[in-house]
Amino acid sequence: MAISRAGAVLVLIAGAAGCTSSIGPLDGLDETASASGGCGLSEYSDLVGQEVSVLNDANLPENRRVLFPGAAVSDEPDASRLNITIGTDDKISQVYCG
């Protein structure tokens, strides 16, 4: 499955209630769950700094979100969900659980 800015499949829970425009680790997430790699974080942390196109061939977990600039995200933390944030330069800027 190809991921591009225009046609990205964003796995988001972005219902009308509980959405925010900020992107990053959520306050409600247990930091130990994130640090322990409950979402497979250790396998994907090396993606930071790479072009978004590397995600085309990446074997990502089913429970993941690819977040582009301006994406609305749910406030509900999920320690088993892998989040990949894309910067305005189309490079992966952050990988975290939540």
Tab-separated table of C-alpha atoms in Angstrom, residues 18-91:
chain	number	residue	atom	x	y	z
A	18	GLY	CA	-12.529	14.594	21.753
A	19	CYS	CA	-10.348	15.713	18.846
A	20	THR	CA	-7.415	18.043	19.071
A	21	SER	CA	-5.150	19.568	16.474
A	22	SER	CA	-1.925	19.070	18.405
A	23	ILE	CA	0.204	16.094	17.502
A	24	GLY	CA	2.564	14.389	19.923
A	25	PRO	CA	2.613	12.020	22.885
A	26	LEU	CA	-0.598	12.421	24.849
A	27	ASP	CA	-0.583	13.477	28.503
A	28	GLY	CA	-2.813	10.589	29.567
A	29	LEU	CA	-0.426	7.914	28.289
A	30	ASP	CA	1.491	5.903	30.846
A	31	GLU	CA	5.130	6.778	30.133
A	32	THR	CA	6.351	3.331	31.203
A	33	ALA	CA	4.141	1.683	28.585
A	34	SER	CA	5.579	3.984	25.942
A	35	ALA	CA	9.158	3.454	27.085
A	36	SER	CA	8.766	-0.321	27.210
A	37	GLY	CA	7.736	-0.402	23.568
A	38	GLY	CA	4.183	-1.683	24.089
A	39	CYS	CA	3.475	-0.576	20.513
A	40	GLY	CA	6.677	-1.952	18.991
A	41	LEU	CA	8.407	1.405	19.352
A	42	SER	CA	11.917	-0.059	19.457
A	43	GLU	CA	11.403	-1.608	15.998
A	44	TYR	CA	10.394	1.691	14.364
A	45	SER	CA	12.337	4.449	16.142
A	46	ASP	CA	14.976	4.392	13.389
A	47	LEU	CA	12.370	5.796	10.971
A	48	VAL	CA	12.790	9.302	12.434
A	49	GLY	CA	14.428	11.604	9.886
A	50	GLN	CA	13.619	9.407	6.888
A	51	GLU	CA	11.380	10.373	3.965
A	52	VAL	CA	7.693	9.439	4.296
A	53	SER	CA	8.107	7.188	1.252
A	54	VAL	CA	9.929	4.574	3.390
A	55	LEU	CA	6.528	3.756	4.874
A	56	ASN	CA	5.445	2.341	1.507
A	57	ASP	CA	7.533	-0.780	2.109
A	58	ALA	CA	7.456	-0.804	5.912
A	59	ASN	CA	5.745	-3.652	7.717
A	60	LEU	CA	3.807	-1.528	10.217
A	61	PRO	CA	1.620	-2.935	12.977
A	62	GLU	CA	-2.131	-2.941	12.396
A	63	ASN	CA	-2.705	-0.596	15.345
A	64	ARG	CA	-0.955	2.502	14.038
A	65	ARG	CA	-1.578	6.086	12.929
A	66	VAL	CA	0.336	8.077	10.335
A	67	LEU	CA	-0.187	11.723	11.213
A	68	PHE	CA	0.371	14.456	8.661
A	69	PRO	CA	0.574	18.175	9.578
A	70	GLY	CA	-2.821	19.541	10.565
A	71	ALA	CA	-4.354	16.109	11.220
A	72	ALA	CA	-6.970	15.961	13.965
A	73	VAL	CA	-6.284	13.227	16.493
A	74	SER	CA	-8.229	11.576	19.280
A	75	ASP	CA	-7.426	12.453	22.886
A	76	GLU	CA	-7.778	8.795	23.860
A	77	PRO	CA	-4.327	7.328	24.559
A	78	ASP	CA	-3.625	3.738	23.548
A	79	ALA	CA	-0.276	2.377	24.701
A	80	SER	CA	-0.439	-0.357	22.068
A	81	ARG	CA	-0.869	2.108	19.148
A	82	LEU	CA	2.177	3.191	17.133
A	83	ASN	CA	2.035	6.837	16.009
A	84	ILE	CA	4.215	8.134	13.195
A	85	THR	CA	4.239	11.912	12.778
A	86	ILE	CA	5.181	13.417	9.415
A	87	GLY	CA	6.708	16.905	9.365
A	88	THR	CA	6.040	19.674	6.861
A	89	ASP	CA	9.212	18.583	5.040
A	90	ASP	CA	7.644	15.135	4.338
A	91	LYS	CA	10.087	13.454	6.700
